[in-house]
Coordinates of C-alpha atoms in Angstrom, one line a residue:
X1 CA -32.1 45.4 -0.1
X2 CA -32.9 41.7 -0.2
X3 CA -34.3 42.0 -3.7
X4 CA -30.9 43.1 -5.0
X5 CA -29.0 40.6 -3.1
X6 CA -30.2 37.4 -4.8
X7 CA -29.5 38.6 -8.5
X8 CA -26.1 39.9 -7.4
X9 CA -25.3 36.6 -5.7
X10 CA -26.5 34.6 -8.7
X11 CA -24.3 36.8 -11.0
X12 CA -21.3 36.1 -8.7
X13 CA -22.0 32.3 -8.8
X14 CA -22.3 32.3 -12.6
X15 CA -19.0 34.3 -12.9
X16 CA -17.3 31.8 -10.6
X17 CA -18.5 28.9 -12.7
X18 CA -17.4 30.6 -15.9
X19 CA -13.9 31.3 -14.4
X20 CA -13.7 27.7 -13.2
X21 CA -14.5 26.4 -16.7
X22 CA -11.9 28.7 -18.3
X23 CA -9.2 27.6 -15.8
X24 CA -9.9 24.0 -16.5
X25 CA -10.9 23.9 -20.1
X26 CA -9.3 27.1 -21.5
X27 CA -11.3 29.1 -24.1
X28 CA -13.2 28.2 -27.2
X29 CA -10.0 28.4 -29.4
X30 CA -8.1 26.0 -27.3
X31 CA -8.3 22.2 -27.0
X32 CA -10.2 20.9 -24.0
X33 CA -8.3 19.4 -21.1
X34 CA -9.0 15.7 -20.7
X35 CA -10.6 14.5 -17.5
X36 CA -7.6 12.2 -16.8
X37 CA -5.3 15.3 -17.0
X38 CA -7.5 17.2 -14.6
X39 CA -7.4 14.4 -12.2
X40 CA -3.7 14.2 -12.5
X41 CA -3.4 17.9 -11.6
X42 CA -5.6 17.6 -8.5
X43 CA -3.9 14.5 -7.4
X44 CA -0.6 16.5 -7.0
X45 CA -2.3 18.7 -4.4
X46 CA -2.4 18.2 -0.7
X47 CA -5.7 17.2 0.9
X48 CA -5.9 20.7 2.5
X49 CA -5.6 22.4 -1.0
X50 CA -8.1 20.0 -2.5
X51 CA -10.6 21.1 0.2
X52 CA -10.0 24.7 -0.8
X53 CA -10.5 23.9 -4.5
X54 CA -14.0 22.7 -3.7
X55 CA -14.8 26.3 -2.8
X56 CA -13.6 27.8 -6.0
X57 CA -16.6 26.9 -8.2
X58 CA -19.4 24.4 -8.6
X59 CA -17.5 22.8 -11.4
X60 CA -14.3 22.2 -9.4
X61 CA -16.4 20.9 -6.5
X62 CA -18.2 18.5 -8.7
X63 CA -14.9 17.1 -10.0
X64 CA -13.4 16.6 -6.6
X65 CA -16.6 15.0 -5.3
X66 CA -16.7 12.4 -8.0
X67 CA -16.3 8.8 -6.9
X68 CA -13.7 8.1 -9.6
X69 CA -11.5 10.9 -8.3
X70 CA -12.0 9.7 -4.7
X71 CA -10.9 6.2 -5.6
X72 CA -7.8 7.5 -7.4
X73 CA -6.9 9.7 -4.4
X74 CA -7.3 6.8 -2.0
X75 CA -5.2 4.5 -4.1
X76 CA -2.4 7.1 -4.2
X77 CA -2.5 8.0 -0.6
X78 CA -2.5 4.4 0.6
X79 CA 1.0 4.2 -0.7
X80 CA 2.0 6.9 1.9
X81 CA 0.5 5.6 5.2
X82 CA 0.4 8.0 8.1
X83 CA -0.3 7.9 11.8
X84 CA -3.3 9.8 13.2
X85 CA -3.1 11.2 16.8
X86 CA -6.1 12.4 18.8
X87 CA -5.4 14.5 21.9
X88 CA -8.2 15.5 24.3
X89 CA -7.6 18.6 26.3
X90 CA -10.4 20.3 28.2
X91 CA -13.4 20.5 26.0
X92 CA -11.5 20.0 22.7
X93 CA -10.1 17.0 20.7
X94 CA -7.0 17.9 18.7
X95 CA -5.9 15.9 15.6
X96 CA -2.3 15.5 14.5
X97 CA -0.7 13.3 11.9
X98 CA 2.8 12.2 11.0
X99 CA 4.5 10.0 8.4
X100 CA 5.3 6.4 9.0
X101 CA 8.9 5.2 9.0
X102 CA 9.4 3.4 5.7
X103 CA 12.6 1.4 6.3
X104 CA 12.4 -0.9 9.3
X105 CA 16.0 -2.0 8.8
X106 CA 17.4 1.5 9.6
X107 CA 17.4 3.8 12.6
X108 CA 14.5 6.2 12.5
X109 CA 15.1 9.7 13.7
X110 CA 12.4 11.6 15.6
X111 CA 9.3 12.3 13.4
X112 CA 7.4 15.6 13.7
X113 CA 3.6 15.5 13.8
X114 CA 1.5 18.2 12.1
X115 CA -1.6 19.8 13.6
X116 CA -4.8 19.7 11.5
X117 CA -7.9 20.6 13.4
X118 CA -9.9 20.4 16.7
X119 CA -13.4 19.5 17.7
X120 CA -15.4 21.1 20.6
X121 CA -16.3 18.0 22.6
X122 CA -16.4 17.5 26.4
X123 CA -15.1 14.1 27.3
X124 CA -14.8 12.1 24.0
X125 CA -16.2 8.7 24.9
X126 CA -15.4 7.1 21.6
X127 CA -13.1 7.9 18.7
X128 CA -13.3 5.4 15.9
X129 CA -10.3 4.5 13.8
X130 CA -10.2 6.5 10.5
X131 CA -12.0 5.0 7.6
X132 CA -11.1 6.3 4.1
X133 CA -10.0 9.6 5.8
X134 CA -13.1 10.1 8.0
X135 CA -13.2 9.9 11.8
X136 CA -16.3 9.4 13.8
X137 CA -16.3 10.6 17.4
X138 CA -18.8 10.6 20.2
X139 CA -18.9 12.9 23.2
X140 CA -20.8 15.8 24.9
X141 CA -21.6 18.8 22.9
X142 CA -19.9 21.4 25.1
X143 CA -19.0 24.4 22.9
X144 CA -20.9 23.3 19.7
X145 CA -22.8 26.1 18.0
X146 CA -26.5 26.0 18.3
X147 CA -26.6 23.7 21.3
X148 CA -27.5 25.4 24.6
X149 CA -27.0 22.4 27.0
X150 CA -24.4 19.7 26.8
X151 CA -25.7 16.5 25.2
X152 CA -24.3 13.4 23.7
X153 CA -23.5 13.9 20.0
X154 CA -21.7 12.2 17.2
X155 CA -19.4 14.2 15.0
X156 CA -17.7 13.0 11.7
X157 CA -14.7 14.9 10.5
X158 CA -11.9 14.8 8.0
X159 CA -8.8 15.9 9.8
X160 CA -6.8 16.6 6.7
X161 CA -9.4 18.9 5.0
X162 CA -10.6 20.3 8.4
X163 CA -14.2 19.6 7.6
X164 CA -16.7 18.3 10.2
X165 CA -20.4 17.9 10.7
X166 CA -22.7 16.8 13.6
X167 CA -25.0 13.8 13.1
X168 CA -28.7 14.4 13.8
X169 CA -30.1 13.4 17.2
X170 CA -31.4 9.9 17.5
X171 CA -34.9 9.0 18.8
X172 CA -34.1 6.9 21.9
X173 CA -35.8 6.0 25.1
X174 CA -34.4 7.5 28.4
X175 CA -32.1 5.4 30.4
X176 CA -31.0 3.3 27.4
X177 CA -27.5 2.4 26.5
X178 CA -26.4 3.4 22.9
X179 CA -23.5 1.8 21.1
X180 CA -22.4 3.0 17.7
X181 CA -20.2 1.6 14.9
X182 CA -18.8 3.5 11.9
X183 CA -18.0 1.7 8.6
X184 CA -17.9 1.9 4.9
X185 CA -20.0 -0.3 2.5
X186 CA -17.6 -1.1 -0.5
X187 CA -20.5 -2.5 -2.6
X188 CA -22.8 0.6 -2.4
X189 CA -19.8 2.9 -1.8
X190 CA -21.4 4.5 1.2
X191 CA -20.4 5.5 4.7
X192 CA -22.8 4.2 7.4
X193 CA -23.3 4.6 11.1
X194 CA -24.9 1.8 13.0
X195 CA -26.4 2.5 16.5
X196 CA -27.8 -0.1 18.8
X197 CA -30.0 1.0 21.7
X198 CA -30.3 -1.4 24.6
X199 CA -32.6 -1.3 27.6
X200 CA -31.1 -3.0 30.6
X201 CA -32.9 -6.1 31.5
X202 CA -35.1 -6.1 28.4
X203 CA -35.0 -7.9 25.2
X204 CA -36.0 -5.0 23.0
X205 CA -32.9 -3.7 21.3
X206 CA -33.5 -1.1 18.6
X207 CA -31.1 -0.8 15.6
X208 CA -30.8 2.4 13.6
X209 CA -28.6 3.2 10.5
X210 CA -27.6 6.5 9.0
X211 CA -26.1 6.7 5.5
X212 CA -23.9 9.7 4.7
X213 CA -24.3 9.8 1.0
X214 CA -28.1 10.2 0.9
X215 CA -28.1 14.0 1.0
X216 CA -30.4 14.6 4.0
X217 CA -29.0 12.9 7.1
X218 CA -31.8 10.7 8.7
X219 CA -31.7 7.8 11.0
X220 CA -33.8 4.8 9.8
X221 CA -34.8 1.7 11.8
X222 CA -33.7 -1.7 10.7
X223 CA -34.9 -5.2 11.7
X224 CA -32.6 -7.5 13.5
X225 CA -34.3 -10.7 14.7
X226 CA -31.5 -12.0 16.9
X227 CA -32.4 -12.9 20.5
X228 CA -29.0 -13.3 22.1
X229 CA -26.5 -11.1 23.9
X230 CA -25.0 -8.0 22.3
X231 CA -21.7 -9.5 21.4
X232 CA -23.3 -12.4 19.6
X233 CA -25.6 -10.0 17.8
X234 CA -22.8 -8.0 16.4
X235 CA -20.6 -11.1 15.8
X236 CA -23.4 -13.3 14.4
X237 CA -22.0 -12.8 10.9
X238 CA -18.6 -14.1 11.9
X239 CA -18.9 -16.9 14.5
X240 CA -16.1 -16.9 17.1
X241 CA -15.4 -20.5 18.2
X242 CA -12.4 -19.6 20.4
X243 CA -12.1 -17.5 23.5
X244 CA -9.6 -14.7 23.0
X245 CA -7.4 -14.1 26.0
X246 CA -6.5 -10.7 27.4
X247 CA -7.5 -7.4 25.9
X248 CA -8.0 -8.5 22.3
X249 CA -7.6 -6.0 19.5
X250 CA -9.0 -6.6 16.0
X251 CA -6.5 -5.9 13.3
X252 CA -6.0 -6.4 9.5
X253 CA -3.3 -9.0 9.1
X254 CA -2.3 -9.7 5.5
X255 CA -5.8 -8.9 4.4
X256 CA -7.5 -11.1 6.9
X257 CA -9.4 -10.3 10.1
X258 CA -7.2 -11.1 13.2
X259 CA -7.4 -10.7 16.9
X260 CA -4.2 -9.8 18.8
X261 CA -3.9 -10.0 22.6
X262 CA -1.1 -10.2 25.2
X263 CA -0.8 -13.8 26.5
X264 CA -1.3 -14.3 30.2
X265 CA -2.1 -10.6 30.7
X266 CA -5.1 -8.3 30.2
X267 CA -3.1 -5.2 29.0
X268 CA -0.3 -4.6 26.6
X269 CA 2.9 -3.4 28.3
X270 CA 6.4 -3.9 29.5
X271 CA 5.6 -7.0 31.5
X272 CA 4.3 -9.0 28.5
X273 CA 6.4 -12.0 27.5
X274 CA 4.4 -13.2 24.5
X275 CA 1.6 -12.3 22.1
X276 CA -1.3 -14.5 20.9
X277 CA -3.0 -13.9 17.5
X278 CA -6.1 -15.6 16.0
X279 CA -6.5 -15.2 12.3
X280 CA -9.7 -15.9 10.4
X281 CA -8.4 -18.0 7.5
X282 CA -11.7 -19.0 6.0
X283 CA -14.8 -16.8 6.3
X284 CA -17.2 -19.3 4.8
X285 CA -16.1 -22.2 7.0
X286 CA -15.5 -20.0 10.0
X287 CA -12.0 -21.4 10.5
X288 CA -9.5 -19.6 12.8
X289 CA -5.8 -20.4 13.2
X290 CA -3.8 -19.6 16.4
X291 CA -0.3 -18.0 16.3
X292 CA 1.9 -17.4 19.3
X293 CA 4.9 -15.0 19.4
X294 CA 7.5 -15.0 22.1
X295 CA 8.7 -11.4 22.6
X296 CA 12.4 -10.6 22.4
X297 CA 14.4 -9.7 25.5
X298 CA 14.8 -6.0 24.5
X299 CA 11.0 -5.7 24.6
X300 CA 11.1 -5.0 28.4
X301 CA 13.8 -2.3 27.9
X302 CA 12.1 -0.5 24.9
X303 CA 8.3 -0.3 25.5
X304 CA 6.5 1.6 28.2
X305 CA 4.7 0.2 31.2
X306 CA 1.4 0.5 29.4
X307 CA 0.8 0.6 25.7
X308 CA -2.0 0.2 23.2
X309 CA -2.2 -1.7 19.9
X310 CA -3.3 0.6 17.0
X311 CA -2.8 -1.4 13.8
X312 CA -0.5 -3.1 11.4
X313 CA 1.9 -1.7 8.7
X314 CA 2.3 -2.9 5.2
X315 CA 5.4 -4.8 6.2
X316 CA 3.5 -6.7 8.9
X317 CA 4.8 -4.7 11.9
X318 CA 2.4 -4.4 14.8
X319 CA 2.1 -0.7 15.8
X320 CA 1.8 0.2 19.5
X321 CA 1.7 3.6 21.1
X322 CA 2.5 5.1 24.5
X323 CA -0.4 5.0 26.9
X324 CA 1.3 6.9 29.7
X325 CA 1.8 10.6 30.5
X326 CA 5.4 11.7 30.0
X327 CA 7.5 14.5 28.5
X328 CA 8.3 12.3 25.4
X329 CA 5.9 10.3 23.2
X330 CA 6.8 7.1 21.4
X331 CA 5.4 4.7 18.8
X332 CA 6.7 1.1 18.9
X333 CA 6.9 -1.3 15.9
X334 CA 7.1 -5.0 16.5
X335 CA 8.0 -7.3 13.6
X336 CA 6.1 -10.6 13.8
X337 CA 8.4 -12.2 11.2
X338 CA 11.7 -11.0 12.5
X339 CA 10.7 -10.8 16.2
X340 CA 12.3 -7.3 16.6
X341 CA 11.1 -4.2 18.4
X342 CA 12.0 -0.6 17.6
X343 CA 10.8 2.8 18.9
X344 CA 10.2 6.1 17.1
X345 CA 9.9 9.4 18.9
X346 CA 7.1 11.7 17.9
X347 CA 7.7 15.4 18.2
X348 CA 5.5 18.4 17.6
X349 CA 2.9 17.7 20.3
X350 CA 5.0 18.8 23.3
X351 CA 2.5 21.3 24.6
X352 CA -0.2 18.6 24.5
X353 CA 1.8 15.8 26.1
X354 CA 0.8 16.8 29.6
X355 CA -2.6 15.4 28.7
X356 CA -3.5 11.9 27.5
X357 CA -2.6 11.3 23.9
X358 CA -4.0 8.3 22.0
X359 CA -3.3 7.0 18.5
X360 CA -6.6 6.2 16.8
X361 CA -5.5 4.9 13.5
X362 CA -2.6 4.3 11.1
X363 CA -3.8 5.8 7.8
X364 CA -5.1 9.3 8.1
X365 CA -4.1 9.9 4.5
X366 CA -6.8 7.5 3.2
X367 CA -9.3 10.1 2.2

């Protein structure tokens, strides 16, 4: 019965650990394998295989979970940037990824996207851009195990390793608006979720933070003594002295924070004639510089009626994606330096293209 199960389970765990040590360090008569060589072996595996290695033994799991190995893997994967696609169909969100074209000077043939995983979410209200391989989503819990009625939940997943978990419920007042932000603290090396609860017509915003690396996931309240509007609260650390026109998108331009928007229009699309970008040149002095780019004539013939900006490549090409329903799906690359536009067809998602498809980030491999 149950008295026999625990000793047997312990025996199996010990056997797994012993086997894991033998596989990595050989036997007593052999020289031990160095940590650097072990890292080199794991770095040659795909993210999916690395996820499986975590299940082999406690030893293997401890190696893969080390911060040193994570930093090495991120450094290696950043040299192979990829596109991440999120496709919402019914009560599910499907994740795909594809390689990015490396040579902007040559014609790029169609690229095939690979399917990774899906999440059971009804109407995903928010899908954050991937941060170091993790994606934070927000939507109703339809289909999630252990939840009887649909409720708003936040789910964090790693599309490449197919792992996901649901964040604990927040203590909020009824009728309040909740806005969440997902980020990574490079100093403490921790992933954090910031949620701001607002009561309409009241100056009593509540701020809560959840840290992923603390073991038990708990929301904790933080003080924020700022008595201005929400946008000024969030942007109080970086003062915005200029008004950005159109539907501005924050991007990383040459390592600096920048805001890109269509000039004279609210949306990105075929009718745009120029783009406007504000770059934060000096964080301490809060100095911004304005840059205007006149779009080439072929822009109107290449891009779709409605597109969205999703990021910047290492060669300073602005990446746009289709935002319309069609039988074909395209990604567009606009070079700020050469003022050229090119399109790349994405295949492999044909059965999903009848629904809305959105690109949510440009580096799914950063895990």
